Amino acid sequence: MRVCVVCIVLIAASTRIEASTRTPTQLGGHARLELSEFLKRRFGLGRIGQLGKFNVERGAQLAGIQIAVHEDSRLRLLPLFRLADESESQILSYFKMGNVFVAHDRDLIVGITQLVEEDNAIEIVSLAVVPERRGEGIATGLIEEAETVCRLRGVRRLIVCTGSWETENIIFYVKRGFRIFNVVPDFFTPEKGYDLAIRDQVQLEKAVTGA
Ligand SMILES: CC(C)(COP(=O)(O)OP(=O)(O)OC[C@H]1O[C@@H](n2cnc3c(N)ncnc32)[C@H](O)[C@@H]1OP(=O)(O)O)[C@@H](O)C(=O)NCCC(=O)NCCS
């Protein structure tokens, strides 16, 4: 059976992401690739600015903003992680997982999203934009990047969770095609580092077309 290059890449695209430190292996055969390595091989993508090419048509709206896989230390992103989660202990428990995409305005990081693949779904574990750059469509661009990753990975389900009191966030996600599929009572407990009166978690999902 003659295996063309496109087939090899498609096989690679259907492999599951391991949110681990597993190193890339030879492409072909039973390839398992870290997402950032996969994107680099699949699209010859470097680090800054090239992933944004996926969104040429959005160029006008997000002029100057580039989205890229973040490969440097994530410690410098902690201030952005803290915008999306009040619990330091929770952040430290997950911030090294999966892959992080950053929105850059030249060298300035203005937004992040963290994607973790598990059980045939990709979860947006963190999403944040610096206050002074909100309302410009940056988070919408990051969510579209998450959908692009779903399509590349052949994953049809995109998940995000937020607090039941975060009504603006819930509306933000619902307006972008997400639907509430579950509510977890008392998720945000003091044991997890939260000091909140309302503690329920709302879980939303989006079926990604073309995945
Ligand atoms: C939620 C969040 C990521 C949205 O980021 P954003 O880049 O402002 O989002 P966008 O610009 O793509 O869209 C925001 C929506 O709010 C509107 N908006 C207008 N001005 C805005 C402003 N100053 N701030 C936020 N949203 C604004 C936008 O028009 C858009 O409206 P629409 O939903 O009707 O299209 C951002 O507010 C944030 O970082 N919040 C704190 C962290 C957080 O709660 N993260 C989510 C955890 S689940």
XYZ file of N, CA and C and ligand atoms in Angstrom:
681
model
N 0.867 -1.191 0.000
C 0.000 0.000 0.000
C 0.900 1.236 0.000
N 0.737 2.135 -1.020
C 1.595 3.325 -1.110
C 1.017 4.377 -0.162
N 1.835 4.833 0.771
C 1.346 5.835 1.743
C 1.859 7.190 1.320
N 0.990 8.105 0.893
C 1.433 9.460 0.502
C 1.649 10.316 1.745
N 2.403 11.407 1.560
C 2.763 12.322 2.654
C 1.510 12.812 3.359
N 0.466 13.158 2.554
C -0.758 13.704 3.176
C -1.351 12.675 4.117
N -1.330 11.362 3.676
C -1.904 10.321 4.540
C -1.155 10.266 5.858
N 0.234 10.347 5.759
C 1.020 10.253 7.000
C 0.606 11.385 7.930
N 0.484 12.611 7.333
C 0.128 13.761 8.178
C -1.253 13.552 8.777
N -2.221 13.022 7.943
C -3.592 12.818 8.455
C -3.570 11.801 9.582
N -2.730 10.717 9.418
C -2.645 9.717 10.494
C -2.161 10.430 11.747
N -1.080 11.288 11.557
C -0.532 11.998 12.716
C -1.616 12.869 13.337
N -2.457 13.531 12.476
C -3.480 14.440 12.992
C -4.502 13.711 13.845
N -4.726 12.445 13.540
C -5.780 11.738 14.307
C -5.228 11.168 15.606
N -3.872 11.267 15.820
C -3.345 10.733 17.093
C -3.755 11.647 18.246
N -3.954 11.070 19.413
C -4.394 11.821 20.611
C -3.222 12.625 21.171
N -3.562 13.800 21.699
C -2.551 14.598 22.427
C -2.342 13.970 23.801
N -1.149 13.877 24.203
C -0.835 13.443 25.577
C -0.355 14.681 26.325
N -1.110 15.055 27.322
C -0.687 16.241 28.091
C 0.470 15.861 28.994
N 1.494 15.302 28.412
C 2.601 14.799 29.248
C 3.903 15.313 28.659
N 4.948 14.824 29.170
C 6.259 15.288 28.705
C 6.786 14.327 27.652
N 5.890 13.565 27.095
C 6.319 12.543 26.116
C 7.037 13.252 24.959
N 8.177 12.755 24.534
C 8.918 13.416 23.448
C 8.388 12.940 22.101
N 8.561 13.823 21.101
C 8.081 13.454 19.772
C 8.832 12.232 19.276
N 8.175 11.444 18.477
C 8.836 10.303 17.846
C 8.810 10.514 16.350
N 9.417 9.592 15.634
C 9.494 9.697 14.169
C 8.096 9.764 13.589
N 7.858 10.667 12.664
C 6.570 10.751 11.982
C 6.402 9.487 11.153
N 5.222 8.975 11.034
C 4.919 7.730 10.313
C 4.764 6.627 11.335
N 4.178 5.499 10.932
C 3.971 4.413 11.900
C 3.071 4.909 13.013
N 3.337 4.427 14.209
C 2.438 4.799 15.327
C 2.939 6.080 15.972
N 2.728 7.210 15.267
C 3.293 8.488 15.754
C 2.443 9.022 16.902
N 3.102 9.520 17.941
C 2.411 10.293 18.993
C 3.197 11.591 19.120
N 2.527 12.694 18.867
C 3.281 13.943 18.846
C 2.667 14.939 19.798
N 3.531 15.689 20.490
C 3.044 16.828 21.250
C 2.415 17.792 20.241
N 1.348 18.473 20.653
C 0.629 19.344 19.736
C 1.547 20.365 19.079
N 2.394 21.030 19.903
C 3.206 22.112 19.317
C 4.144 21.512 18.263
N 4.690 20.318 18.551
C 5.580 19.675 17.573
C 4.765 19.291 16.344
N 3.545 18.816 16.594
C 2.673 18.424 15.473
C 2.405 19.629 14.580
N 2.064 20.768 15.214
C 1.724 21.952 14.419
C 2.942 22.428 13.640
N 4.126 22.340 14.293
C 5.355 22.788 13.618
C 5.572 21.920 12.389
N 5.403 20.544 12.555
C 5.670 19.651 11.416
C 4.579 19.810 10.362
N 3.334 19.861 10.815
C 2.207 19.874 9.877
C 2.227 21.142 9.050
N 2.498 22.255 9.696
C 2.396 23.543 8.994
C 3.723 24.268 8.937
N 4.828 23.578 9.430
C 6.125 24.274 9.370
C 6.046 25.562 10.161
N 5.254 25.481 11.292
C 5.008 26.712 12.059
C 6.143 26.988 13.016
N 6.584 28.232 13.062
C 7.540 28.660 14.077
C 6.737 29.086 15.289
N 7.353 29.922 16.166
C 6.674 30.195 17.428
C 5.783 31.410 17.355
N 6.335 32.532 16.880
C 5.556 33.768 17.024
C 4.882 34.129 15.710
N 3.620 34.312 15.748
C 2.939 34.986 14.667
C 2.479 34.077 13.542
N 3.032 32.888 13.398
C 2.674 32.146 12.194
C 1.352 31.432 12.346
N 1.001 31.012 13.570
C -0.267 30.312 13.734
C -1.406 31.223 13.331
N -1.208 32.527 13.549
C -2.237 33.509 13.217
C -2.637 33.440 11.757
N -1.791 32.860 10.919
C -2.120 32.839 9.480
C -3.419 32.086 9.250
N -3.769 31.180 10.202
C -5.032 30.451 10.030
C -6.190 31.437 9.892
N -5.998 32.610 10.456
C -7.127 33.537 10.544
C -6.917 34.738 9.667
N -6.542 34.467 8.416
C -6.300 35.581 7.506
C -7.538 36.463 7.442
N -8.715 35.781 7.332
C -9.927 36.580 7.140
C -10.222 37.421 8.377
N -9.640 37.031 9.528
C -9.904 37.829 10.733
C -8.869 38.931 10.863
N -7.902 38.930 9.883
C -6.793 39.879 10.023
C -7.275 41.271 10.322
N -8.321 41.701 9.564
C -8.800 43.075 9.714
C -9.229 43.318 11.148
N -9.994 42.342 11.699
C -10.555 42.535 13.047
C -9.469 42.470 14.114
N -8.492 41.596 13.950
C -7.482 41.442 15.014
C -6.133 41.944 14.538
N -6.200 43.099 13.811
C -4.960 43.614 13.229
C -3.879 43.692 14.308
N -2.708 43.124 13.970
C -1.596 43.280 14.909
C -1.553 42.184 15.946
N -2.661 41.434 16.097
C -2.653 40.354 17.085
C -2.283 39.048 16.399
N -1.269 38.378 16.943
C -0.890 37.068 16.417
C -1.130 36.028 17.504
N -1.531 34.845 17.084
C -1.742 33.767 18.050
C -0.721 32.669 17.765
N -0.066 32.189 18.810
C 0.974 31.178 18.604
C 1.017 30.208 19.777
N 1.609 29.059 19.532
C 1.828 28.094 20.604
C 2.908 28.652 21.529
N 2.677 28.618 22.825
C 3.663 29.136 23.772
C 4.579 27.994 24.193
N 5.874 28.130 23.935
C 6.797 27.039 24.277
C 7.772 27.440 25.371
N 7.773 28.730 25.725
C 8.685 29.161 26.794
C 8.102 28.776 28.155
N 8.808 29.185 29.216
C 8.298 28.917 30.571
C 6.907 29.522 30.741
N 6.054 28.794 31.434
C 4.685 29.289 31.648
C 4.604 30.154 32.906
N 5.708 30.225 33.643
C 5.684 31.029 34.877
C 5.347 32.479 34.565
N 5.874 32.968 33.426
C 5.613 34.386 33.109
C 4.154 34.614 32.726
N 3.404 33.525 32.500
C 1.984 33.674 32.159
C 1.082 33.623 33.393
N 1.664 33.382 34.566
C 0.836 33.221 35.770
C -0.119 34.399 35.994
N 0.327 35.651 35.770
C -0.626 36.765 35.962
C -1.884 36.615 35.089
N -1.726 36.041 33.903
C -2.914 35.845 33.045
C -3.757 34.671 33.544
N -3.098 33.603 33.991
C -3.845 32.477 34.566
C -4.673 32.962 35.757
N -4.096 33.887 36.547
C -4.789 34.371 37.754
C -6.022 35.215 37.399
N -6.043 35.792 36.175
C -7.231 36.550 35.764
C -8.437 35.621 35.615
N -8.161 34.349 35.324
C -9.254 33.399 35.037
C -9.545 32.448 36.200
N -8.766 32.494 37.275
C -8.978 31.556 38.379
C -8.499 32.170 39.688
N -9.393 32.205 40.692
C -9.054 32.832 41.975
C -8.161 31.957 42.841
N -8.059 30.669 42.518
C -7.322 29.770 43.414
C -5.908 29.495 42.910
N -4.908 29.965 43.648
C -3.506 29.746 43.275
C -3.182 28.252 43.274
N -3.721 27.518 44.232
C -3.391 26.079 44.320
C -3.974 25.322 43.123
N -5.151 25.761 42.685
C -5.730 25.120 41.491
C -4.870 25.412 40.267
N -4.495 26.696 40.101
C -3.675 27.074 38.948
C -2.395 26.234 38.923
N -1.737 26.113 40.076
C -0.468 25.370 40.119
C -0.684 23.888 39.838
N -1.916 23.420 40.042
C -2.190 21.990 39.799
C -2.382 21.693 38.311
N -2.711 22.723 37.492
C -2.997 22.387 36.091
C -2.210 23.210 35.069
N -1.498 24.264 35.478
C -1.003 25.201 34.458
C 0.092 24.615 33.571
N 0.644 23.448 33.949
C 1.672 22.838 33.088
C 1.079 21.819 32.123
N -0.211 21.591 32.214
C -0.833 20.561 31.368
C -1.099 21.072 29.949
N -1.224 20.167 29.019
C -1.675 20.475 27.669
C -0.815 21.500 26.954
N -1.450 22.313 26.168
C -0.759 23.325 25.386
C -1.371 24.682 25.628
N -0.511 25.678 25.604
C -0.965 27.052 25.824
C -0.749 27.849 24.546
N -1.788 28.563 24.142
C -1.685 29.492 23.010
C -1.724 30.905 23.569
N -0.860 31.737 23.041
C -0.848 33.124 23.500
C -1.205 34.055 22.354
N -1.920 35.123 22.680
C -2.191 36.197 21.719
C -1.174 37.285 21.989
N -0.416 37.620 20.917
C 0.652 38.626 21.041
C 0.253 39.887 20.300
N 0.574 41.010 20.857
C 0.572 42.258 20.097
C 2.030 42.660 20.082
N 2.699 42.383 18.999
C 4.174 42.417 18.924
C 4.720 41.571 20.078
N 5.546 42.104 20.951
C 6.132 41.248 21.994
C 5.275 41.184 23.248
N 4.144 41.857 23.205
C 3.306 41.940 24.411
C 2.278 40.811 24.402
N 2.277 39.998 25.447
C 1.270 38.945 25.545
C -0.001 39.573 26.108
N -1.083 39.527 25.329
C -2.325 40.184 25.748
C -3.435 39.176 26.072
N -3.195 37.892 25.777
C -4.218 36.891 26.088
C -3.662 35.486 26.017
N -4.325 34.560 26.718
C -3.909 33.160 26.683
C -5.121 32.253 26.640
N -4.908 31.058 26.110
C -5.844 29.965 26.319
C -5.044 28.687 26.493
N -5.490 27.835 27.421
C -4.818 26.561 27.685
C -5.750 25.435 27.249
N -5.241 24.534 26.420
C -6.059 23.440 25.891
C -5.517 22.108 26.380
N -6.419 21.279 26.915
C -6.027 19.943 27.360
C -6.967 18.940 26.703
N -6.385 17.961 26.018
C -7.213 16.949 25.357
C -7.364 15.730 26.261
N -8.618 15.278 26.379
C -8.875 14.093 27.194
C -10.194 13.467 26.774
N -10.221 12.125 26.663
C -11.480 11.430 26.360
C -12.201 12.019 25.156
N -11.473 12.143 24.038
C -12.099 12.615 22.802
C -12.754 13.981 22.930
N -12.209 14.794 23.778
C -12.665 16.180 23.881
C -11.454 17.047 24.191
N -11.549 18.325 23.829
C -10.521 19.280 24.221
C -11.175 20.267 25.180
N -10.533 20.475 26.326
C -11.086 21.421 27.305
C -10.281 22.710 27.293
N -11.010 23.824 27.263
C -10.380 25.136 27.455
C -10.242 25.283 28.959
N -9.059 24.975 29.474
C -8.863 24.980 30.928
C -8.680 26.402 31.433
N -8.125 27.264 30.592
C -7.962 28.662 30.984
C -8.133 29.552 29.751
N -8.730 30.712 29.971
C -8.909 31.699 28.909
C -8.898 33.067 29.567
N -8.013 33.947 29.150
C -7.949 35.269 29.764
C -7.335 36.284 28.813
N -7.825 37.498 28.905
C -7.311 38.627 28.135
C -7.058 39.761 29.112
N -5.941 40.474 28.933
C -5.634 41.575 29.850
C -6.765 42.609 29.797
N -7.132 43.183 30.965
C -8.308 44.073 31.021
C -8.295 45.195 29.981
N -7.139 45.779 29.751
C -7.078 46.937 28.846
C -7.270 46.558 27.384
N -7.303 45.253 27.045
C -7.472 44.852 25.641
C -8.747 44.043 25.426
N -9.678 44.117 26.366
C -10.921 43.356 26.225
C -11.875 44.054 25.268
N -12.774 43.269 24.721
C -13.757 43.818 23.801
C -13.236 43.991 22.382
N -12.031 43.500 22.136
C -11.450 43.654 20.790
C -11.579 42.377 19.957
N -12.151 41.321 20.571
C -12.300 40.056 19.851
C -11.143 39.100 20.067
N -10.237 39.410 20.996
C -9.069 38.551 21.211
C -9.482 37.180 21.743
N -10.347 37.138 22.754
C -10.787 35.846 23.301
C -11.560 35.062 22.249
N -12.346 35.762 21.451
C -13.061 35.083 20.374
C -12.068 34.443 19.409
N -10.967 35.153 19.119
C -9.910 34.605 18.260
C -9.255 33.385 18.885
N -9.047 33.421 20.192
C -8.425 32.283 20.883
C -9.353 31.081 20.880
N -10.646 31.317 21.018
C -11.596 30.199 20.961
C -11.621 29.608 19.549
N -11.530 30.469 18.545
C -11.487 29.948 17.164
C -10.221 29.138 16.935
N -9.143 29.537 17.605
C -7.908 28.749 17.497
C -8.121 27.380 18.124
N -8.851 27.368 19.245
C -9.139 26.078 19.909
C -9.947 25.183 18.970
N -10.876 25.791 18.245
C -11.677 25.005 17.295
C -10.802 24.499 16.144
N -9.847 25.321 15.714
C -8.916 24.883 14.666
C -8.124 23.673 15.144
N -7.682 23.724 16.382
C -6.934 22.586 16.943
C -7.821 21.345 16.994
N -9.091 21.526 17.376
C -10.026 20.386 17.388
C -10.095 19.762 16.000
N -10.212 20.607 14.966
C -10.326 20.086 13.598
C -9.047 19.358 13.204
N -7.908 19.937 13.593
C -6.637 19.288 13.257
C -6.516 17.939 13.940
N -7.058 17.842 15.156
C -6.941 16.612 15.928
C -8.088 15.653 15.674
N -9.072 16.080 14.899
C -10.234 15.210 14.664
C -11.076 15.064 15.916
N -11.064 16.092 16.760
C -11.830 16.075 18.016
C -13.071 16.946 17.837
N -14.247 16.380 18.098
C -15.481 17.098 17.776
C -16.059 17.865 18.961
N -15.508 17.697 20.154
C -16.126 18.290 21.334
C -15.163 19.240 22.036
N -15.610 20.477 22.199
C -14.813 21.494 22.893
C -15.572 21.847 24.167
N -14.877 21.790 25.301
C -15.517 21.990 26.601
C -14.911 23.188 27.316
N -15.707 23.888 28.089
C -15.209 24.958 28.953
C -16.077 24.993 30.210
N -15.465 25.346 31.335
C -16.208 25.395 32.596
C -16.017 26.765 33.230
N -17.037 27.233 33.920
C -16.928 28.518 34.611
C -17.847 28.498 35.822
N -17.784 29.538 36.634
C -18.615 29.602 37.841
C -20.046 29.982 37.479
N -21.012 29.459 38.250
C -22.422 29.748 37.933
C -22.719 31.244 38.106
N -21.893 31.970 38.860
C -22.112 33.410 39.054
C -21.483 34.224 37.924
N -20.682 33.607 37.092
C -20.003 34.322 35.999
C -20.945 34.467 34.801
N -22.021 35.206 34.994
C -23.063 35.263 33.947
C -22.535 35.857 32.638
N -21.643 36.845 32.737
C -21.098 37.425 31.498
C -20.304 36.387 30.717
N -19.552 35.576 31.446
C -18.786 34.518 30.760
C -19.725 33.504 30.127
N -20.778 33.138 30.862
C -21.713 32.135 30.325
C -22.350 32.671 29.035
N -22.774 33.928 29.071
C -23.348 34.542 27.862
C -22.299 34.587 26.742
N -21.069 34.947 27.103
C -19.972 35.011 26.130
C -19.821 33.669 25.406
N -19.824 32.569 26.170
C -19.652 31.249 25.560
C -20.902 30.833 24.779
N -22.082 31.079 25.352
C -23.323 30.678 24.668
C -23.447 31.401 23.330
N -23.031 32.690 23.305
C -23.100 33.445 22.048
C -22.108 32.910 21.021
N -21.151 32.088 21.474
C -20.152 31.525 20.555
C -20.399 30.037 20.315
N -21.648 29.618 20.552
C -22.075 28.273 20.162
C -21.958 27.204 21.221
N -21.560 27.586 22.448
C -21.479 26.591 23.521
C -22.854 26.392 24.156
N -23.065 25.200 24.709
C -24.324 24.900 25.406
C -24.007 24.289 26.764
N -24.796 24.656 27.747
C -24.601 24.100 29.090
C -24.993 22.618 29.047
N -24.103 21.728 29.519
C -24.460 20.311 29.543
C -24.419 19.727 30.950
N -23.876 20.506 31.913
C -23.814 19.956 33.269
C -23.542 21.064 34.281
N -24.040 20.844 35.495
C -23.728 21.756 36.601
C -23.181 20.903 37.740
N -22.026 21.278 38.259
C -21.431 20.530 39.377
C -21.621 21.350 40.654
N -22.510 20.893 41.551
C -22.732 21.657 42.791
C -21.481 21.665 43.676
N -21.251 22.784 44.350
C -20.154 22.886 45.329
C -18.802 22.471 44.781
N -18.506 22.856 43.560
C -17.186 22.540 42.965
C -16.092 23.435 43.549
N -16.404 24.711 43.718
C -15.392 25.692 44.150
C -15.331 25.742 45.679
N -14.691 24.720 46.253
C -14.662 24.580 47.721
C -13.469 25.310 48.337
N -13.531 25.608 49.630
C -12.363 26.194 50.313
C -11.147 25.260 50.245
N -11.396 23.967 50.246
C -10.288 23.008 50.174
C -9.501 23.195 48.870
N -10.192 23.673 47.855
C -9.528 23.902 46.562
C -8.984 25.327 46.458
N -9.114 26.073 47.561
C -8.528 27.414 47.549
C -9.497 28.526 47.203
N -10.813 28.221 47.243
C -11.801 29.242 46.922
C -12.509 29.710 48.189
N -12.753 31.000 48.230
C -13.514 31.567 49.350
C -14.742 32.248 48.755
N -15.636 31.451 48.218
C -16.767 31.989 47.451
C -18.093 31.602 48.095
N -19.043 32.517 48.014
C -20.377 32.225 48.557
C -21.098 31.245 47.635
N -20.972 31.478 46.323
C -21.614 30.595 45.342
C -20.527 29.664 44.804
N -20.784 28.367 44.790
C -19.681 27.429 44.516
C -19.965 26.460 43.366
N -21.061 26.669 42.665
C -21.394 25.696 41.610
C -20.620 25.981 40.323
N -20.250 24.911 39.627
C -19.545 25.032 38.348
C -20.509 24.701 37.211
N -20.491 25.537 36.184
C -21.294 25.286 34.984
C -20.367 24.758 33.895
N -20.751 23.642 33.274
C -19.916 23.040 32.228
C -20.625 23.224 30.883
N -19.871 23.755 29.918
C -20.451 24.017 28.597
C -19.666 23.248 27.523
N -20.351 22.892 26.455
C -19.686 22.176 25.370
C -20.097 22.750 24.023
N -19.217 22.557 23.043
C -19.525 22.983 21.678
C -19.143 21.858 20.728
N -20.067 21.523 19.820
C -19.761 20.526 18.792
C -19.002 21.246 17.682
N -17.781 20.824 17.430
C -16.939 21.508 16.443
C -17.182 20.897 15.077
N -17.687 21.695 14.160
C -17.982 21.186 12.815
C -16.679 20.991 12.034
N -16.698 20.031 11.145
C -15.545 19.805 10.269
C -14.400 19.104 10.969
N -14.646 18.626 12.203
C -13.558 17.946 12.942
C -13.437 16.490 12.556
C -13.973 36.617 29.234
C -12.833 37.277 28.490
C -11.744 36.228 28.201
C -13.329 37.879 27.164
O -12.201 38.416 26.485
P -12.356 39.497 25.309
O -11.138 39.465 24.479
O -12.802 40.779 25.866
O -13.551 38.868 24.462
P -14.059 39.388 23.035
O -13.559 40.731 22.788
O -13.734 38.318 22.060
O -15.610 39.392 23.260
C -16.122 39.923 24.429
C -17.576 40.280 24.313
O -17.789 41.319 25.244
C -17.947 42.556 24.581
N -17.133 43.576 25.166
C -17.108 44.818 24.812
N -16.283 45.535 25.567
C -15.747 44.705 26.416
C -14.811 44.831 27.424
N -14.223 45.990 27.711
N -14.505 43.771 28.109
C -15.070 42.599 27.799
N -15.969 42.383 26.840
C -16.300 43.431 26.163
C -17.486 42.261 23.200
O -18.172 43.098 22.304
C -17.974 40.886 23.046
O -19.363 40.946 23.002
P -20.211 39.819 22.241
O -20.139 38.611 23.147
O -21.568 40.396 22.168
O -19.534 39.576 20.929
C -12.242 38.451 29.324
O -13.294 39.287 29.721
C -11.431 37.984 30.534
O -10.228 37.746 30.420
N -12.078 37.867 31.715
C -11.361 37.467 32.954
C -10.940 36.020 32.919
C -12.127 35.103 32.744
O -13.156 35.252 33.366
N -11.947 34.120 31.822
C -12.949 33.132 31.549
C -12.841 32.058 32.529
S -14.059 30.810 32.220
